[in-house]
Amino acid sequence: MKTEKRRRSFTRGVSVLITMFFFFVVIYALISMFVSQIVPSITNLVSNYDTYIENATNVINKLLEDNPDVGNYLIKLVNQYSGNFEDWLNEKLLSISTGGEILKKISLGVYNVINVLLDWIIGIIISIYLLTSKEKFAGQAKKM
């Protein structure tokens, strides 16, 4: 009886280890596929940034040349709101760029990353517990 129980316990542990291994392999594969698609896209955007800006400038200049009424209206809007925008940038960016505010934002980001990692670890521990005790839980559910 003891050897049967020990053998079942051993096979259950091996099956949980294999399940966790496959889980981490799948997560790694998904992350590597995601990163392998994102990195070239970002590199392409950075390398072609000047071309994109030049094309956008040409399109806007062409639009303004073809539609002088729109151009005059946009110039009036820019003149009207540029002072407000400059004041907003000075107030908001200078207040954010002070050392205390940046430190708060960085520490909040680190805290959030640590919370996510702890949630993952707790989730893995719970999944291992559920995998190792599923027959016991099934029996208890039948009794209820």
mmCIF file of N, CA, C and O in Angstrom, residues 39-117:
data_model
loop_
_atom_site.group_PDB
_atom_site.id
_atom_site.type_symbol
_atom_site.label_atom_id
_atom_site.label_comp_id
_atom_site.label_asym_id
_atom_site.label_seq_id
_atom_site.Cartn_x
_atom_site.Cartn_y
_atom_site.Cartn_z
ATOM 1 N N VAL A 39 10.803 44.332 -32.303
ATOM 2 C CA VAL A 39 12.122 44.975 -32.408
ATOM 3 C C VAL A 39 12.416 45.444 -33.830
ATOM 4 O O VAL A 39 12.819 46.598 -34.027
ATOM 5 N N PRO A 40 12.228 44.625 -34.879
ATOM 6 C CA PRO A 40 12.475 45.147 -36.228
ATOM 7 C C PRO A 40 11.542 46.297 -36.608
ATOM 8 O O PRO A 40 11.947 47.221 -37.314
ATOM 9 N N SER A 41 10.296 46.257 -36.129
ATOM 10 C CA SER A 41 9.361 47.346 -36.439
ATOM 11 C C SER A 41 9.827 48.656 -35.821
ATOM 12 O O SER A 41 9.794 49.703 -36.474
ATOM 13 N N ILE A 42 10.262 48.608 -34.579
ATOM 14 C CA ILE A 42 10.748 49.822 -33.917
ATOM 15 C C ILE A 42 12.034 50.314 -34.583
ATOM 16 O O ILE A 42 12.205 51.513 -34.805
ATOM 17 N N THR A 43 12.910 49.392 -34.929
ATOM 18 C CA THR A 43 14.147 49.766 -35.619
ATOM 19 C C THR A 43 13.837 50.433 -36.957
ATOM 20 O O THR A 43 14.461 51.432 -37.327
ATOM 21 N N ASN A 44 12.867 49.880 -37.676
ATOM 22 C CA ASN A 44 12.470 50.452 -38.956
ATOM 23 C C ASN A 44 11.884 51.841 -38.775
ATOM 24 O O ASN A 44 12.180 52.756 -39.551
ATOM 25 N N LEU A 45 11.049 52.031 -37.756
ATOM 26 C CA LEU A 45 10.481 53.352 -37.488
ATOM 27 C C LEU A 45 11.568 54.378 -37.168
ATOM 28 O O LEU A 45 11.542 55.496 -37.669
ATOM 29 N N VAL A 46 12.524 53.988 -36.353
ATOM 30 C CA VAL A 46 13.589 54.914 -35.970
ATOM 31 C C VAL A 46 14.469 55.252 -37.171
ATOM 32 O O VAL A 46 14.834 56.412 -37.385
ATOM 33 N N SER A 47 14.793 54.253 -37.976
ATOM 34 C CA SER A 47 15.683 54.510 -39.114
ATOM 35 C C SER A 47 15.003 55.338 -40.203
ATOM 36 O O SER A 47 15.669 56.079 -40.924
ATOM 37 N N ASN A 48 13.682 55.237 -40.336
ATOM 38 C CA ASN A 48 12.968 55.983 -41.371
ATOM 39 C C ASN A 48 12.246 57.217 -40.831
ATOM 40 O O ASN A 48 11.409 57.786 -41.521
ATOM 41 N N TYR A 49 12.560 57.624 -39.626
ATOM 42 C CA TYR A 49 11.884 58.750 -38.991
ATOM 43 C C TYR A 49 12.003 60.026 -39.833
ATOM 44 O O TYR A 49 11.025 60.735 -40.045
ATOM 45 N N ASP A 50 13.208 60.314 -40.325
ATOM 46 C CA ASP A 50 13.415 61.528 -41.119
ATOM 47 C C ASP A 50 12.558 61.508 -42.382
ATOM 48 O O ASP A 50 11.992 62.535 -42.771
ATOM 49 N N THR A 51 12.466 60.358 -43.022
ATOM 50 C CA THR A 51 11.658 60.236 -44.239
ATOM 51 C C THR A 51 10.178 60.462 -43.932
ATOM 52 O O THR A 51 9.482 61.148 -44.685
ATOM 53 N N TYR A 52 9.707 59.913 -42.833
ATOM 54 C CA TYR A 52 8.300 60.094 -42.461
ATOM 55 C C TYR A 52 7.997 61.558 -42.174
ATOM 56 O O TYR A 52 6.953 62.076 -42.588
ATOM 57 N N ILE A 53 8.882 62.223 -41.461
ATOM 58 C CA ILE A 53 8.683 63.645 -41.151
ATOM 59 C C ILE A 53 8.694 64.478 -42.428
ATOM 60 O O ILE A 53 7.868 65.381 -42.613
ATOM 61 N N GLU A 54 9.616 64.179 -43.327
ATOM 62 C CA GLU A 54 9.704 64.912 -44.591
ATOM 63 C C GLU A 54 8.444 64.702 -45.430
ATOM 64 O O GLU A 54 7.909 65.656 -45.993
ATOM 65 N N ASN A 55 7.964 63.473 -45.495
ATOM 66 C CA ASN A 55 6.735 63.196 -46.253
ATOM 67 C C ASN A 55 5.532 63.911 -45.636
ATOM 68 O O ASN A 55 4.695 64.461 -46.356
ATOM 69 N N ALA A 56 5.433 63.891 -44.313
ATOM 70 C CA ALA A 56 4.322 64.570 -43.649
ATOM 71 C C ALA A 56 4.389 66.074 -43.882
ATOM 72 O O ALA A 56 3.364 66.717 -44.141
ATOM 73 N N THR A 57 5.586 66.633 -43.845
ATOM 74 C CA THR A 57 5.757 68.069 -44.095
ATOM 75 C C THR A 57 5.360 68.411 -45.524
ATOM 76 O O THR A 57 4.678 69.419 -45.761
ATOM 77 N N ASN A 58 5.754 67.580 -46.480
ATOM 78 C CA ASN A 58 5.391 67.829 -47.878
ATOM 79 C C ASN A 58 3.874 67.759 -48.084
ATOM 80 O O ASN A 58 3.298 68.582 -48.800
ATOM 81 N N VAL A 59 3.222 66.790 -47.454
ATOM 82 C CA VAL A 59 1.765 66.668 -47.588
ATOM 83 C C VAL A 59 1.068 67.875 -46.980
ATOM 84 O O VAL A 59 0.131 68.432 -47.567
ATOM 85 N N ILE A 60 1.522 68.307 -45.822
ATOM 86 C CA ILE A 60 0.901 69.473 -45.172
ATOM 87 C C ILE A 60 1.134 70.733 -45.992
ATOM 88 O O ILE A 60 0.209 71.540 -46.186
ATOM 89 N N ASN A 61 2.355 70.927 -46.497
ATOM 90 C CA ASN A 61 2.643 72.101 -47.329
ATOM 91 C C ASN A 61 1.798 72.095 -48.593
ATOM 92 O O ASN A 61 1.280 73.132 -49.008
ATOM 93 N N LYS A 62 1.642 70.945 -49.214
ATOM 94 C CA LYS A 62 0.825 70.826 -50.432
ATOM 95 C C LYS A 62 -0.633 71.141 -50.110
ATOM 96 O O LYS A 62 -1.305 71.849 -50.869
ATOM 97 N N LEU A 63 -1.130 70.639 -48.976
ATOM 98 C CA LEU A 63 -2.506 70.912 -48.567
ATOM 99 C C LEU A 63 -2.717 72.402 -48.320
ATOM 100 O O LEU A 63 -3.736 72.973 -48.739
ATOM 101 N N LEU A 64 -1.746 73.036 -47.686
ATOM 102 C CA LEU A 64 -1.877 74.465 -47.395
ATOM 103 C C LEU A 64 -1.771 75.310 -48.657
ATOM 104 O O LEU A 64 -2.421 76.351 -48.768
ATOM 105 N N GLU A 65 -0.961 74.883 -49.620
ATOM 106 C CA GLU A 65 -0.856 75.619 -50.880
ATOM 107 C C GLU A 65 -2.132 75.488 -51.702
ATOM 108 O O GLU A 65 -2.571 76.448 -52.343
ATOM 109 N N ASP A 66 -2.724 74.302 -51.691
ATOM 110 C CA ASP A 66 -3.945 74.071 -52.476
ATOM 111 C C ASP A 66 -5.173 74.721 -51.835
ATOM 112 O O ASP A 66 -6.131 75.047 -52.531
ATOM 113 N N ASN A 67 -5.172 74.894 -50.516
ATOM 114 C CA ASN A 67 -6.315 75.452 -49.790
ATOM 115 C C ASN A 67 -5.858 76.619 -48.918
ATOM 116 O O ASN A 67 -5.591 76.442 -47.729
ATOM 117 N N PRO A 68 -5.769 77.809 -49.485
ATOM 118 C CA PRO A 68 -5.275 78.944 -48.689
ATOM 119 C C PRO A 68 -6.205 79.310 -47.528
ATOM 120 O O PRO A 68 -5.740 79.807 -46.499
ATOM 121 N N ASP A 69 -7.512 79.059 -47.671
ATOM 122 C CA ASP A 69 -8.430 79.365 -46.561
ATOM 123 C C ASP A 69 -8.134 78.485 -45.357
ATOM 124 O O ASP A 69 -8.130 78.957 -44.212
ATOM 125 N N VAL A 70 -7.878 77.205 -45.598
ATOM 126 C CA VAL A 70 -7.529 76.288 -44.513
ATOM 127 C C VAL A 70 -6.210 76.715 -43.889
ATOM 128 O O VAL A 70 -6.043 76.696 -42.672
ATOM 129 N N GLY A 71 -5.249 77.119 -44.734
ATOM 130 C CA GLY A 71 -3.954 77.565 -44.239
ATOM 131 C C GLY A 71 -4.082 78.782 -43.341
ATOM 132 O O GLY A 71 -3.468 78.852 -42.276
ATOM 133 N N ASN A 72 -4.889 79.752 -43.759
ATOM 134 C CA ASN A 72 -5.084 80.951 -42.935
ATOM 135 C C ASN A 72 -5.754 80.606 -41.605
ATOM 136 O O ASN A 72 -5.390 81.148 -40.566
ATOM 137 N N TYR A 73 -6.740 79.700 -41.649
ATOM 138 C CA TYR A 73 -7.433 79.296 -40.431
ATOM 139 C C TYR A 73 -6.473 78.580 -39.472
ATOM 140 O O TYR A 73 -6.475 78.839 -38.268
ATOM 141 N N LEU A 74 -5.633 77.685 -40.012
ATOM 142 C CA LEU A 74 -4.671 76.964 -39.172
ATOM 143 C C LEU A 74 -3.633 77.906 -38.564
ATOM 144 O O LEU A 74 -3.252 77.749 -37.406
ATOM 145 N N ILE A 75 -3.177 78.872 -39.344
ATOM 146 C CA ILE A 75 -2.208 79.844 -38.822
ATOM 147 C C ILE A 75 -2.833 80.653 -37.689
ATOM 148 O O ILE A 75 -2.204 80.903 -36.660
ATOM 149 N N LYS A 76 -4.113 81.025 -37.853
ATOM 150 C CA LYS A 76 -4.801 81.760 -36.799
ATOM 151 C C LYS A 76 -4.930 80.904 -35.531
ATOM 152 O O LYS A 76 -4.691 81.382 -34.419
ATOM 153 N N LEU A 77 -5.266 79.624 -35.696
ATOM 154 C CA LEU A 77 -5.373 78.727 -34.542
ATOM 155 C C LEU A 77 -4.028 78.544 -33.849
ATOM 156 O O LEU A 77 -3.947 78.541 -32.618
ATOM 157 N N VAL A 78 -2.973 78.365 -34.637
ATOM 158 C CA VAL A 78 -1.640 78.176 -34.053
ATOM 159 C C VAL A 78 -1.227 79.414 -33.290
ATOM 160 O O VAL A 78 -0.688 79.319 -32.177
ATOM 161 N N ASN A 79 -1.458 80.585 -33.842
ATOM 162 C CA ASN A 79 -1.107 81.826 -33.146
ATOM 163 C C ASN A 79 -1.920 81.992 -31.865
ATOM 164 O O ASN A 79 -1.413 82.468 -30.850
ATOM 165 N N GLN A 80 -3.186 81.584 -31.912
ATOM 166 C CA GLN A 80 -4.060 81.732 -30.752
ATOM 167 C C GLN A 80 -3.657 80.798 -29.618
ATOM 168 O O GLN A 80 -3.647 81.191 -28.448
ATOM 169 N N TYR A 81 -3.329 79.539 -29.927
ATOM 170 C CA TYR A 81 -3.094 78.547 -28.886
ATOM 171 C C TYR A 81 -1.624 78.256 -28.594
ATOM 172 O O TYR A 81 -1.326 77.501 -27.688
ATOM 173 N N SER A 82 -0.714 78.839 -29.328
ATOM 174 C CA SER A 82 0.703 78.544 -29.088
ATOM 175 C C SER A 82 1.160 79.060 -27.724
ATOM 176 O O SER A 82 1.945 78.410 -27.038
ATOM 177 N N GLY A 83 0.657 80.220 -27.322
ATOM 178 C CA GLY A 83 1.008 80.750 -25.996
ATOM 179 C C GLY A 83 0.491 79.855 -24.886
ATOM 180 O O GLY A 83 1.204 79.562 -23.920
ATOM 181 N N ASN A 84 -0.746 79.395 -25.028
ATOM 182 C CA ASN A 84 -1.314 78.495 -24.018
ATOM 183 C C ASN A 84 -0.540 77.178 -23.968
ATOM 184 O O ASN A 84 -0.286 76.634 -22.893
ATOM 185 N N PHE A 85 -0.179 76.678 -25.134
ATOM 186 C CA PHE A 85 0.564 75.419 -25.192
ATOM 187 C C PHE A 85 1.940 75.572 -24.556
ATOM 188 O O PHE A 85 2.397 74.706 -23.819
ATOM 189 N N GLU A 86 2.588 76.693 -24.822
ATOM 190 C CA GLU A 86 3.907 76.943 -24.236
ATOM 191 C C GLU A 86 3.819 77.061 -22.716
ATOM 192 O O GLU A 86 4.656 76.502 -21.993
ATOM 193 N N ASP A 87 2.793 77.749 -22.225
ATOM 194 C CA ASP A 87 2.602 77.851 -20.776
ATOM 195 C C ASP A 87 2.346 76.483 -20.164
ATOM 196 O O ASP A 87 2.881 76.144 -19.113
ATOM 197 N N TRP A 88 1.510 75.691 -20.809
ATOM 198 C CA TRP A 88 1.216 74.350 -20.308
ATOM 199 C C TRP A 88 2.478 73.495 -20.263
ATOM 200 O O TRP A 88 2.726 72.797 -19.288
ATOM 201 N N LEU A 89 3.288 73.569 -21.343
ATOM 202 C CA LEU A 89 4.538 72.800 -21.357
ATOM 203 C C LEU A 89 5.467 73.236 -20.233
ATOM 204 O O LEU A 89 6.071 72.397 -19.561
ATOM 205 N N ASN A 90 5.577 74.535 -20.042
ATOM 206 C CA ASN A 90 6.462 75.029 -18.978
ATOM 207 C C ASN A 90 5.979 74.598 -17.597
ATOM 208 O O ASN A 90 6.771 74.200 -16.752
ATOM 209 N N GLU A 91 4.677 74.671 -17.359
ATOM 210 C CA GLU A 91 4.148 74.304 -16.051
ATOM 211 C C GLU A 91 4.228 72.795 -15.808
ATOM 212 O O GLU A 91 4.699 72.340 -14.776
ATOM 213 N N LYS A 92 3.729 72.027 -16.751
ATOM 214 C CA LYS A 92 3.636 70.582 -16.553
ATOM 215 C C LYS A 92 4.996 69.897 -16.652
ATOM 216 O O LYS A 92 5.355 69.092 -15.811
ATOM 217 N N LEU A 93 5.744 70.191 -17.709
ATOM 218 C CA LEU A 93 7.016 69.500 -17.895
ATOM 219 C C LEU A 93 8.043 69.892 -16.854
ATOM 220 O O LEU A 93 8.818 69.060 -16.394
ATOM 221 N N LEU A 94 8.063 71.158 -16.474
ATOM 222 C CA LEU A 94 9.018 71.567 -15.446
ATOM 223 C C LEU A 94 8.652 70.993 -14.094
ATOM 224 O O LEU A 94 9.522 70.627 -13.313
ATOM 225 N N SER A 95 7.346 70.861 -13.821
ATOM 226 C CA SER A 95 6.957 70.283 -12.539
ATOM 227 C C SER A 95 7.232 68.780 -12.521
ATOM 228 O O SER A 95 7.574 68.217 -11.492
ATOM 229 N N ILE A 96 7.084 68.123 -13.660
ATOM 230 C CA ILE A 96 7.362 66.689 -13.717
ATOM 231 C C ILE A 96 8.860 66.427 -13.680
ATOM 232 O O ILE A 96 9.321 65.447 -13.095
ATOM 233 N N SER A 97 9.624 67.316 -14.291
ATOM 234 C CA SER A 97 11.055 67.063 -14.402
ATOM 235 C C SER A 97 11.813 67.323 -13.101
ATOM 236 O O SER A 97 13.017 67.087 -13.042
ATOM 237 N N THR A 98 11.151 67.807 -12.075
ATOM 238 C CA THR A 98 11.841 67.943 -10.803
ATOM 239 C C THR A 98 12.160 66.562 -10.260
ATOM 240 O O THR A 98 11.460 65.591 -10.538
ATOM 241 N N GLY A 99 13.213 66.459 -9.497
ATOM 242 C CA GLY A 99 13.701 65.166 -9.024
ATOM 243 C C GLY A 99 12.681 64.359 -8.251
ATOM 244 O O GLY A 99 12.570 63.152 -8.414
ATOM 245 N N GLY A 100 11.905 64.983 -7.396
ATOM 246 C CA GLY A 100 10.941 64.258 -6.580
ATOM 247 C C GLY A 100 9.845 63.601 -7.407
ATOM 248 O O GLY A 100 9.447 62.468 -7.153
ATOM 249 N N GLU A 101 9.363 64.312 -8.407
ATOM 250 C CA GLU A 101 8.273 63.774 -9.231
ATOM 251 C C GLU A 101 8.765 62.600 -10.082
ATOM 252 O O GLU A 101 8.071 61.596 -10.209
ATOM 253 N N ILE A 102 9.949 62.730 -10.644
ATOM 254 C CA ILE A 102 10.496 61.629 -11.444
ATOM 255 C C ILE A 102 10.748 60.412 -10.565
ATOM 256 O O ILE A 102 10.443 59.277 -10.944
ATOM 257 N N LEU A 103 11.272 60.638 -9.375
ATOM 258 C CA LEU A 103 11.523 59.534 -8.450
ATOM 259 C C LEU A 103 10.222 58.832 -8.068
ATOM 260 O O LEU A 103 10.176 57.603 -7.982
ATOM 261 N N LYS A 104 9.146 59.596 -7.880
ATOM 262 C CA LYS A 104 7.849 59.005 -7.569
ATOM 263 C C LYS A 104 7.364 58.126 -8.719
ATOM 264 O O LYS A 104 6.875 57.021 -8.495
ATOM 265 N N LYS A 105 7.477 58.624 -9.937
ATOM 266 C CA LYS A 105 7.011 57.864 -11.103
ATOM 267 C C LYS A 105 7.825 56.579 -11.279
ATOM 268 O O LYS A 105 7.267 55.515 -11.555
ATOM 269 N N ILE A 106 9.145 56.669 -11.110
ATOM 270 C CA ILE A 106 10.000 55.488 -11.267
ATOM 271 C C ILE A 106 9.703 54.469 -10.173
ATOM 272 O O ILE A 106 9.576 53.273 -10.442
ATOM 273 N N SER A 107 9.574 54.938 -8.942
ATOM 274 C CA SER A 107 9.308 53.994 -7.847
ATOM 275 C C SER A 107 7.935 53.356 -7.998
ATOM 276 O O SER A 107 7.759 52.175 -7.696
ATOM 277 N N LEU A 108 6.954 54.086 -8.490
ATOM 278 C CA LEU A 108 5.629 53.519 -8.737
ATOM 279 C C LEU A 108 5.699 52.455 -9.831
ATOM 280 O O LEU A 108 5.074 51.401 -9.724
ATOM 281 N N GLY A 109 6.486 52.702 -10.874
ATOM 282 C CA GLY A 109 6.661 51.715 -11.939
ATOM 283 C C GLY A 109 7.328 50.451 -11.432
ATOM 284 O O GLY A 109 6.911 49.333 -11.756
ATOM 285 N N VAL A 110 8.373 50.602 -10.621
ATOM 286 C CA VAL A 110 9.060 49.435 -10.052
ATOM 287 C C VAL A 110 8.119 48.666 -9.135
ATOM 288 O O VAL A 110 8.074 47.431 -9.170
ATOM 289 N N TYR A 111 7.339 49.374 -8.343
ATOM 290 C CA TYR A 111 6.372 48.740 -7.450
ATOM 291 C C TYR A 111 5.344 47.936 -8.242
ATOM 292 O O TYR A 111 5.005 46.805 -7.870
ATOM 293 N N ASN A 112 4.862 48.484 -9.349
ATOM 294 C CA ASN A 112 3.893 47.777 -10.177
ATOM 295 C C ASN A 112 4.501 46.523 -10.810
ATOM 296 O O ASN A 112 3.842 45.481 -10.891
ATOM 297 N N VAL A 113 5.750 46.613 -11.260
ATOM 298 C CA VAL A 113 6.415 45.445 -11.840
ATOM 299 C C VAL A 113 6.581 44.350 -10.787
ATOM 300 O O VAL A 113 6.335 43.163 -11.052
ATOM 301 N N ILE A 114 6.980 44.733 -9.585
ATOM 302 C CA ILE A 114 7.140 43.750 -8.500
ATOM 303 C C ILE A 114 5.790 43.105 -8.162
ATOM 304 O O ILE A 114 5.717 41.895 -7.939
ATOM 305 N N ASN A 115 4.717 43.896 -8.142
ATOM 306 C CA ASN A 115 3.387 43.338 -7.881
ATOM 307 C C ASN A 115 2.986 42.320 -8.943
ATOM 308 O O ASN A 115 2.425 41.274 -8.626
ATOM 309 N N VAL A 116 3.259 42.626 -10.195
ATOM 310 C CA VAL A 116 2.928 41.685 -11.274
ATOM 311 C C VAL A 116 3.728 40.401 -11.118
ATOM 312 O O VAL A 116 3.188 39.292 -11.269
ATOM 313 N N LEU A 117 5.019 40.517 -10.809
ATOM 314 C CA LEU A 117 5.843 39.318 -10.622
ATOM 315 C C LEU A 117 5.346 38.484 -9.441
ATOM 316 O O LEU A 117 5.299 37.245 -9.528
#
